[in-house]
Tab-separated table of C-alpha atoms in Angstrom:
chain	number	residue	atom	x	y	z
A	245	UNK	CA	-91.460	-7.369	-60.369
A	246	UNK	CA	-89.854	-5.838	-57.290
A	247	UNK	CA	-87.226	-7.778	-55.406
A	248	UNK	CA	-87.015	-7.576	-51.596
A	249	UNK	CA	-84.561	-4.845	-50.651
A	250	UNK	CA	-85.293	-2.680	-53.717
A	251	UNK	CA	-86.781	0.746	-53.228
A	252	UNK	CA	-90.568	0.739	-53.565
A	253	UNK	CA	-90.480	2.952	-56.638
A	254	UNK	CA	-87.547	1.092	-58.167
A	255	UNK	CA	-84.056	2.190	-58.548
A	256	UNK	CA	-83.744	5.948	-58.884
A	257	UNK	CA	-82.611	7.178	-62.191
A	258	UNK	CA	-78.873	7.642	-62.450
A	259	UNK	CA	-78.101	5.486	-59.458
A	260	UNK	CA	-76.827	1.926	-59.501
A	261	UNK	CA	-76.682	-0.104	-62.612
A	262	UNK	CA	-73.599	-1.633	-64.068
A	263	UNK	CA	-71.293	-3.316	-61.572
A	264	UNK	CA	-73.402	-2.225	-58.585
A	265	UNK	CA	-76.395	-3.971	-60.022
A	266	UNK	CA	-74.282	-7.051	-60.675
A	267	UNK	CA	-73.051	-7.181	-57.106
A	268	UNK	CA	-76.573	-6.693	-55.759
A	269	UNK	CA	-77.777	-9.579	-57.845
A	270	UNK	CA	-74.803	-11.652	-56.651
A	271	UNK	CA	-75.707	-11.385	-52.951
A	272	UNK	CA	-79.449	-11.653	-53.367
A	273	UNK	CA	-79.214	-15.360	-52.944
A	274	UNK	CA	-77.527	-14.938	-49.479
A	275	UNK	CA	-80.175	-15.059	-46.787
A	276	UNK	CA	-79.471	-14.976	-42.976
A	277	UNK	CA	-82.106	-16.964	-41.203
A	278	UNK	CA	-83.500	-15.876	-37.872
A	279	UNK	CA	-81.614	-18.472	-35.810
A	280	UNK	CA	-78.231	-17.284	-37.166
A	281	UNK	CA	-78.985	-13.660	-36.368
A	282	UNK	CA	-80.053	-14.470	-32.801
A	283	UNK	CA	-76.883	-16.523	-32.253
A	284	UNK	CA	-74.585	-13.645	-33.351
A	285	UNK	CA	-72.852	-11.717	-30.527
A	286	UNK	CA	-71.140	-8.351	-30.523
A	287	UNK	CA	-67.889	-8.268	-28.498
A	288	UNK	CA	-66.106	-5.042	-27.483
A	289	UNK	CA	-62.332	-5.619	-26.964
A	290	UNK	CA	-60.587	-3.921	-24.062
A	291	UNK	CA	-57.744	-1.412	-24.565
A	292	UNK	CA	-55.196	-4.005	-23.432
A	293	UNK	CA	-56.580	-6.542	-25.917
A	294	UNK	CA	-56.705	-3.986	-28.730
A	295	UNK	CA	-52.956	-3.282	-28.138
A	296	UNK	CA	-52.253	-6.855	-29.121
A	297	UNK	CA	-48.528	-7.627	-29.136
A	298	UNK	CA	-47.445	-4.002	-28.765
A	299	UNK	CA	-44.814	-3.449	-25.972
A	300	UNK	CA	-45.810	-1.490	-22.899
A	301	UNK	CA	-44.843	2.194	-23.045
A	302	UNK	CA	-43.792	2.259	-19.356
A	303	UNK	CA	-41.693	-0.364	-17.604
A	304	UNK	CA	-41.558	-1.005	-13.911
A	305	UNK	CA	-38.234	-0.014	-12.332
A	306	UNK	CA	-38.571	-2.506	-9.484
A	307	UNK	CA	-36.628	-5.735	-9.787
A	308	UNK	CA	-39.569	-7.485	-8.085
A	309	UNK	CA	-42.162	-6.632	-10.792
A	310	UNK	CA	-42.312	-7.948	-14.331
A	311	UNK	CA	-44.493	-7.966	-17.399
A	312	UNK	CA	-47.337	-10.306	-18.132
A	313	UNK	CA	-46.665	-13.844	-19.259
A	314	UNK	CA	-45.752	-14.280	-22.835
A	315	UNK	CA	-44.721	-10.678	-23.479
A	316	UNK	CA	-41.371	-10.214	-25.199
A	317	UNK	CA	-38.588	-8.506	-23.179
A	318	UNK	CA	-40.330	-8.947	-19.840
A	319	UNK	CA	-40.146	-11.487	-17.058
A	320	UNK	CA	-42.697	-12.873	-14.683
A	321	UNK	CA	-42.899	-11.555	-11.082
A	322	UNK	CA	-41.671	-14.870	-9.750
A	323	UNK	CA	-38.589	-14.894	-11.926
A	324	UNK	CA	-37.634	-11.276	-11.022
A	325	UNK	CA	-38.035	-11.994	-7.334
A	326	UNK	CA	-35.787	-15.027	-7.574
A	327	UNK	CA	-33.127	-13.026	-9.411
A	328	UNK	CA	-33.221	-10.275	-6.785
A	329	UNK	CA	-32.965	-12.744	-3.919
A	330	UNK	CA	-30.016	-14.447	-5.623
A	331	UNK	CA	-28.214	-11.109	-6.005
A	332	UNK	CA	-28.733	-10.252	-2.325
A	333	UNK	CA	-27.514	-13.717	-1.310
A	334	UNK	CA	-24.321	-13.363	-3.384
A	335	UNK	CA	-23.524	-9.943	-1.856
A	336	UNK	CA	-24.097	-11.232	1.682
A	337	UNK	CA	-21.879	-14.258	1.027
A	338	UNK	CA	-19.031	-12.129	-0.352
A	339	UNK	CA	-19.230	-9.783	2.652
A	340	UNK	CA	-19.183	-12.709	5.106
A	341	UNK	CA	-16.128	-14.225	3.388
A	342	UNK	CA	-14.271	-10.880	3.514
A	343	UNK	CA	-14.988	-10.463	7.221
A	344	UNK	CA	-13.931	-14.041	7.954
A	345	UNK	CA	-10.655	-13.654	6.060
A	346	UNK	CA	-9.911	-10.385	7.844
A	347	UNK	CA	-10.438	-11.908	11.276
A	348	UNK	CA	-8.881	-15.318	10.746
A	349	UNK	CA	-5.812	-14.523	8.619
A	350	UNK	CA	-3.189	-12.675	10.716
A	351	UNK	CA	-0.645	-12.764	7.896
A	352	UNK	CA	-2.525	-10.381	5.626
A	353	UNK	CA	-0.229	-7.592	4.378
A	354	UNK	CA	-0.194	-4.312	6.260
A	355	UNK	CA	-1.390	-1.184	4.518
A	356	UNK	CA	1.521	0.214	2.517
A	357	UNK	CA	0.740	3.720	3.663
A	358	UNK	CA	1.101	2.941	7.349
A	359	UNK	CA	3.922	4.619	9.325
A	360	UNK	CA	6.150	2.230	11.278
A	361	UNK	CA	7.125	3.000	14.894
A	362	UNK	CA	10.655	4.064	15.752
A	363	UNK	CA	13.081	1.365	16.874
A	364	UNK	CA	16.064	2.652	18.823
A	365	UNK	CA	19.249	1.250	20.327
A	366	UNK	CA	21.132	3.323	22.914
A	367	UNK	CA	24.623	2.096	23.830
A	368	UNK	CA	26.515	3.796	26.704
A	369	UNK	CA	30.296	3.872	26.341
A	370	UNK	CA	32.182	3.537	29.622
A	371	UNK	CA	35.499	5.352	30.067
A	372	UNK	CA	38.643	3.223	30.153
A	373	UNK	CA	40.608	5.921	32.028
A	374	UNK	CA	40.008	8.998	34.134
A	375	UNK	CA	38.012	11.643	32.264
A	376	UNK	CA	40.187	14.700	31.477
A	377	UNK	CA	38.871	18.121	32.433
A	378	UNK	CA	39.640	21.672	31.432
A	379	UNK	CA	38.328	24.594	29.476
A	380	UNK	CA	36.082	23.696	26.499
A	381	UNK	CA	38.366	25.399	23.975
A	382	UNK	CA	41.392	23.464	25.191
A	383	UNK	CA	39.517	20.184	25.319
A	384	UNK	CA	38.331	20.589	21.741
A	385	UNK	CA	41.764	21.519	20.521
A	386	UNK	CA	43.327	18.325	21.868
A	387	UNK	CA	40.530	16.009	20.717
A	388	UNK	CA	39.643	14.403	17.375
A	389	UNK	CA	36.946	17.107	17.114
A	390	UNK	CA	39.527	19.853	16.672
A	391	UNK	CA	38.784	20.093	12.956
A	392	UNK	CA	35.029	19.610	13.254
A	393	UNK	CA	32.740	22.441	12.261
A	394	UNK	CA	30.544	24.231	14.764
A	395	UNK	CA	26.815	23.555	14.953
A	396	UNK	CA	24.671	23.276	11.811
A	397	UNK	CA	27.696	24.032	9.616
A	398	UNK	CA	28.923	20.524	10.379
A	399	UNK	CA	25.802	19.012	8.767
A	400	UNK	CA	26.463	19.422	5.065
A	401	UNK	CA	24.148	18.140	2.339
A	402	UNK	CA	25.431	15.831	-0.395
A	403	UNK	CA	24.983	16.551	-4.082
A	404	UNK	CA	21.356	15.843	-4.962
A	405	UNK	CA	20.180	14.074	-8.085
A	406	UNK	CA	16.844	12.772	-9.219
A	407	UNK	CA	15.874	9.153	-8.650
A	408	UNK	CA	13.553	7.025	-10.745
A	409	UNK	CA	10.384	8.337	-9.064
A	410	UNK	CA	11.558	11.466	-7.191
A	411	UNK	CA	12.696	14.721	-8.747
A	412	UNK	CA	15.908	16.484	-7.795
A	413	UNK	CA	13.858	19.103	-5.980
A	414	UNK	CA	12.126	16.442	-3.887
A	415	UNK	CA	15.485	14.897	-2.984
A	416	UNK	CA	16.783	18.293	-1.871
A	417	UNK	CA	13.654	18.781	0.238
A	418	UNK	CA	14.113	15.407	1.942
A	419	UNK	CA	17.755	16.142	2.731
A	420	UNK	CA	16.919	19.592	4.112
A	421	UNK	CA	14.189	18.149	6.369
A	422	UNK	CA	16.674	15.576	7.661
A	423	UNK	CA	19.156	18.356	8.406
A	424	UNK	CA	16.477	20.380	10.207
A	425	UNK	CA	15.674	17.342	12.321
A	426	UNK	CA	19.337	16.887	13.270
A	427	UNK	CA	19.722	20.563	14.164
A	428	UNK	CA	16.597	20.678	16.323
A	429	UNK	CA	17.123	17.306	18.012
A	430	UNK	CA	20.894	17.596	18.600
A	431	UNK	CA	21.789	21.280	18.851
A	432	UNK	CA	18.839	23.267	20.200
A	433	UNK	CA	19.864	24.493	23.684
A	434	UNK	CA	16.379	24.048	25.175
A	435	UNK	CA	16.139	20.498	23.822
A	436	UNK	CA	19.589	19.650	25.198
A	437	UNK	CA	18.548	20.937	28.620
A	438	UNK	CA	15.324	18.901	28.617
A	439	UNK	CA	13.222	22.070	28.662
A	440	UNK	CA	11.581	21.665	25.234
A	441	UNK	CA	10.438	18.949	22.837
A	442	UNK	CA	8.230	20.860	20.407
A	443	UNK	CA	11.061	21.811	17.983
A	444	UNK	CA	11.500	18.084	17.344
A	445	UNK	CA	7.858	17.074	17.550
A	446	UNK	CA	6.693	19.374	14.751
A	447	UNK	CA	9.066	17.636	12.331
A	448	UNK	CA	7.638	14.136	12.895
A	449	UNK	CA	5.009	12.231	10.960
A	450	UNK	CA	1.645	12.572	12.784
A	451	UNK	CA	1.388	8.779	13.064
A	452	UNK	CA	4.475	8.784	15.309
A	453	UNK	CA	3.384	11.547	17.665
A	454	UNK	CA	1.718	9.240	20.195
A	455	UNK	CA	4.908	7.170	20.461
A	456	UNK	CA	7.013	10.315	20.738
A	457	UNK	CA	4.820	11.807	23.472
A	458	UNK	CA	4.962	8.609	25.513
A	459	UNK	CA	8.754	8.523	25.104
A	460	UNK	CA	8.970	12.037	26.536
A	461	UNK	CA	6.574	11.531	29.462
A	462	UNK	CA	7.371	7.891	30.326
A	463	UNK	CA	10.745	7.009	28.775
A	464	UNK	CA	11.811	3.372	28.845
A	465	UNK	CA	14.729	1.371	27.495
A	466	UNK	CA	12.479	-1.018	25.559
A	467	UNK	CA	13.679	-0.127	22.077
A	468	UNK	CA	10.518	1.908	21.432
A	469	UNK	CA	10.219	4.628	24.068
A	470	UNK	CA	13.695	5.962	24.847
A	471	UNK	CA	13.671	9.751	24.776
A	472	UNK	CA	17.316	9.655	23.733
A	473	UNK	CA	16.358	7.729	20.605
A	474	UNK	CA	14.421	10.743	19.340
A	475	UNK	CA	16.712	13.539	20.551
A	476	UNK	CA	19.759	14.483	22.627
A	477	UNK	CA	19.171	15.694	26.148
A	478	UNK	CA	21.146	15.574	29.371
A	479	UNK	CA	19.854	14.630	32.775
A	480	UNK	CA	19.386	18.071	34.370
A	481	UNK	CA	20.469	16.704	37.722
A	482	UNK	CA	23.780	15.422	36.356
A	483	UNK	CA	25.219	17.710	33.716
A	484	UNK	CA	24.607	20.783	31.634
A	485	UNK	CA	26.152	22.109	28.425
A	486	UNK	CA	29.212	24.269	29.114
A	487	UNK	CA	29.650	25.551	25.546
A	488	UNK	CA	26.846	25.970	23.017
A	489	UNK	CA	29.335	25.705	20.129
A	490	UNK	CA	28.868	21.953	19.628
A	491	UNK	CA	31.345	20.307	17.263
A	492	UNK	CA	29.746	18.234	14.481
A	493	UNK	CA	30.918	16.005	11.641
A	494	UNK	CA	29.163	13.410	9.532
A	495	UNK	CA	27.367	12.485	6.333
A	496	UNK	CA	23.909	12.198	4.805
A	497	UNK	CA	22.907	9.757	2.079
A	498	UNK	CA	19.638	9.107	0.239
A	499	UNK	CA	18.098	6.161	-1.558
A	500	UNK	CA	14.775	5.420	-3.207
A	501	UNK	CA	13.471	2.243	-1.605
A	502	UNK	CA	10.139	2.126	-3.457
A	503	UNK	CA	8.157	4.129	-5.959
A	504	UNK	CA	6.549	6.067	-3.088
A	505	UNK	CA	9.282	6.240	-0.445
A	506	UNK	CA	12.614	8.032	-0.290
A	507	UNK	CA	14.974	7.129	2.565
A	508	UNK	CA	17.668	9.379	4.044
A	509	UNK	CA	20.393	7.978	6.317
A	510	UNK	CA	22.305	10.318	8.609
A	511	UNK	CA	25.531	9.420	10.427
A	512	UNK	CA	26.993	12.164	12.608
A	513	UNK	CA	29.250	12.579	15.604
A	514	UNK	CA	28.365	15.375	18.051
A	515	UNK	CA	30.908	16.483	20.647
A	516	UNK	CA	29.595	18.473	23.622
A	517	UNK	CA	31.502	20.275	26.353
A	518	UNK	CA	29.615	19.580	29.582
A	519	UNK	CA	30.061	20.454	33.234
A	520	UNK	CA	28.419	19.383	36.498
A	521	UNK	CA	24.855	20.647	36.831
A	522	UNK	CA	25.565	22.068	40.294
A	523	UNK	CA	29.051	23.433	39.616
A	524	UNK	CA	30.070	26.992	38.920
A	525	UNK	CA	29.855	27.970	35.231
A	526	UNK	CA	33.033	30.036	35.704
A	527	UNK	CA	35.160	27.062	36.760
A	528	UNK	CA	38.108	27.011	34.351
A	529	UNK	CA	38.766	23.313	34.543
A	530	UNK	CA	35.304	22.017	35.314
A	531	UNK	CA	34.354	20.951	31.768
A	532	UNK	CA	34.768	17.621	29.995
A	533	UNK	CA	33.826	16.308	26.567
A	534	UNK	CA	30.837	14.072	25.895
A	535	UNK	CA	30.598	12.390	22.499
A	536	UNK	CA	27.470	11.040	20.805
A	537	UNK	CA	27.401	9.079	17.562
A	538	UNK	CA	23.891	9.121	16.006
A	539	UNK	CA	22.908	7.063	13.006
A	540	UNK	CA	19.315	7.775	11.952
A	541	UNK	CA	17.125	6.466	9.145
A	542	UNK	CA	14.273	8.660	7.938
A	543	UNK	CA	11.652	8.001	5.302
A	544	UNK	CA	9.634	10.418	3.202
A	545	UNK	CA	6.638	10.075	0.927
A	546	UNK	CA	5.093	12.806	-1.230
A	547	UNK	CA	2.912	14.074	1.615
A	548	UNK	CA	5.869	14.239	4.010
A	549	UNK	CA	7.814	16.316	1.523
A	550	UNK	CA	4.898	18.719	1.108
A	551	UNK	CA	4.320	19.183	4.843
A	552	UNK	CA	8.051	19.071	5.719
A	553	UNK	CA	7.953	16.227	8.194
A	554	UNK	CA	9.882	12.980	8.584
A	555	UNK	CA	9.183	9.409	9.571
A	556	UNK	CA	12.003	8.376	11.893
A	557	UNK	CA	12.436	4.648	11.283
A	558	UNK	CA	15.469	3.758	13.408
A	559	UNK	CA	18.108	5.280	15.650
A	560	UNK	CA	21.411	3.731	16.665
A	561	UNK	CA	23.165	5.830	19.304
A	562	UNK	CA	26.533	5.430	21.046
A	563	UNK	CA	27.280	7.932	23.808
A	564	UNK	CA	30.046	8.361	26.375
A	565	UNK	CA	31.666	8.547	28.745
A	566	UNK	CA	28.818	6.981	30.723
A	567	UNK	CA	28.630	4.243	33.310
A	568	UNK	CA	27.383	0.899	32.032
A	569	UNK	CA	24.918	0.840	34.909
A	570	UNK	CA	23.319	4.058	33.621
A	571	UNK	CA	19.928	3.819	31.938
A	572	UNK	CA	20.165	6.529	29.249
A	573	UNK	CA	16.541	6.263	28.109
A	574	UNK	CA	15.423	9.478	29.819
A	575	UNK	CA	18.595	11.551	29.411
A	576	UNK	CA	22.343	11.151	29.154
A	577	UNK	CA	24.325	11.113	32.420
A	578	UNK	CA	27.969	11.852	31.549
A	579	UNK	CA	30.900	10.692	33.651
A	580	UNK	CA	32.381	14.098	34.387
A	581	UNK	CA	35.913	15.454	34.662
A	582	UNK	CA	38.166	13.683	37.147
A	583	UNK	CA	35.990	10.593	37.526
A	584	UNK	CA	37.788	7.283	37.141
A	585	UNK	CA	36.844	4.326	34.933
A	586	UNK	CA	33.716	2.363	35.703
A	587	UNK	CA	32.533	-1.133	34.877
A	588	UNK	CA	33.226	-1.563	31.203
A	589	UNK	CA	31.486	-3.389	28.423
A	590	UNK	CA	32.601	-6.194	26.149
A	591	UNK	CA	34.370	-4.239	23.380
A	592	UNK	CA	35.909	-0.868	22.621
A	593	UNK	CA	33.999	1.512	20.350
A	594	UNK	CA	35.265	4.710	18.820
A	595	UNK	CA	32.437	7.217	18.214
A	596	UNK	CA	34.843	9.385	16.205
A	597	UNK	CA	35.598	6.652	13.649
A	598	UNK	CA	34.246	7.156	10.164
A	599	UNK	CA	32.220	4.554	8.331
A	600	UNK	CA	29.518	2.292	9.677
A	601	UNK	CA	29.465	2.359	13.484
A	602	UNK	CA	30.413	-0.839	15.189
A	603	UNK	CA	27.449	-2.552	16.814
A	604	UNK	CA	28.284	-3.852	20.263
A	605	UNK	CA	27.073	-7.255	21.307
A	606	UNK	CA	25.865	-6.048	24.703
A	607	UNK	CA	24.141	-2.986	26.098
A	608	UNK	CA	27.411	-1.217	26.918
A	609	UNK	CA	30.748	-0.628	25.255
A	610	UNK	CA	34.139	0.829	26.081
A	611	UNK	CA	34.954	4.350	25.019
A	612	UNK	CA	38.096	3.914	22.940
A	613	UNK	CA	41.003	6.273	23.680
A	614	UNK	CA	40.597	9.354	21.492
A	615	UNK	CA	42.748	9.630	18.401
A	616	UNK	CA	45.122	12.622	18.656
A	617	UNK	CA	44.015	15.738	16.805
A	618	UNK	CA	45.203	15.835	13.219
A	619	UNK	CA	45.321	12.059	12.875
A	620	UNK	CA	42.682	10.474	10.660
A	621	UNK	CA	40.538	8.091	12.694
A	622	UNK	CA	40.351	4.488	11.624
A	623	UNK	CA	37.115	2.529	11.751
A	624	UNK	CA	37.259	-0.343	14.252
A	625	UNK	CA	37.342	-3.845	12.879
A	626	UNK	CA	33.960	-5.561	13.003
């Protein structure tokens, strides 16, 4: 008897039998009724659903977009947006605090790389007796400057050695720049006559040029803008140099004041033979001596040493004979040969004395009587 599902002519020879026949008999009792078949549904899964829990191959680079809910390693759009907004808020808050501190805190430290302006003190020294006159050679011979060297030869460099942060070569460079500054600002004939300023200007730190230019065009005795703080020049309407062989003596010293700054201190006495601006240059006894003591402090960083320029920090200058009523900010006005003493200051000062120059309490001092030639000068008591 044929069973439903069997071929009409029976099972072909050589096919089935054995285990296959056993399995066929096993499932013959399973019958799907018509209601079950009609209730069955075929469902085609989408590509996203077929991927299951597999991670996305491409991630969004925007902080505002995120993966779908429940996917590992991703966040929801709402959470990413909140994180981005929080980050922006933190940056804006930090910027606002920085601006507020910059505007409201005047005691914040100044940038270490900033160049300070020059501070200068110019002290005229009034004569205590009539100013002697004569020929420059005779005046020098009978003065304390008799043994001084002439011109740049009087500005000798000390033995150089390396410091903790500066090499010996850098120290030598700083000292040579300081010497160049002294030569150009104290000995150049055009600078002394008030006809030139560029030889000095090119040796200054660029940050000081505006102050220097104002000092040359609008000099003032305010401690910042005296032309005579930067250089030596004579009032062209008062006096002119009678002998270009200026006598010079003094010292240079150096010190490392920080890891980035080397300081050079110069202390020199310059003795000029001057004569009246309107007098005859051939007058044998028309000259007199004018003495200037200059103590300068210069600073150098690595860039200054490379470009051969200096930052002039301070200048303390004593000059005479001058009247106490003279304002030497624009140029020196010597009391010339034959003129008597003028109103004098509170204390005598000797510009020839070695050691630290004596600071006068007022704006004028007394030019101490010169020490005879060949006698070692003694520093005045403080």
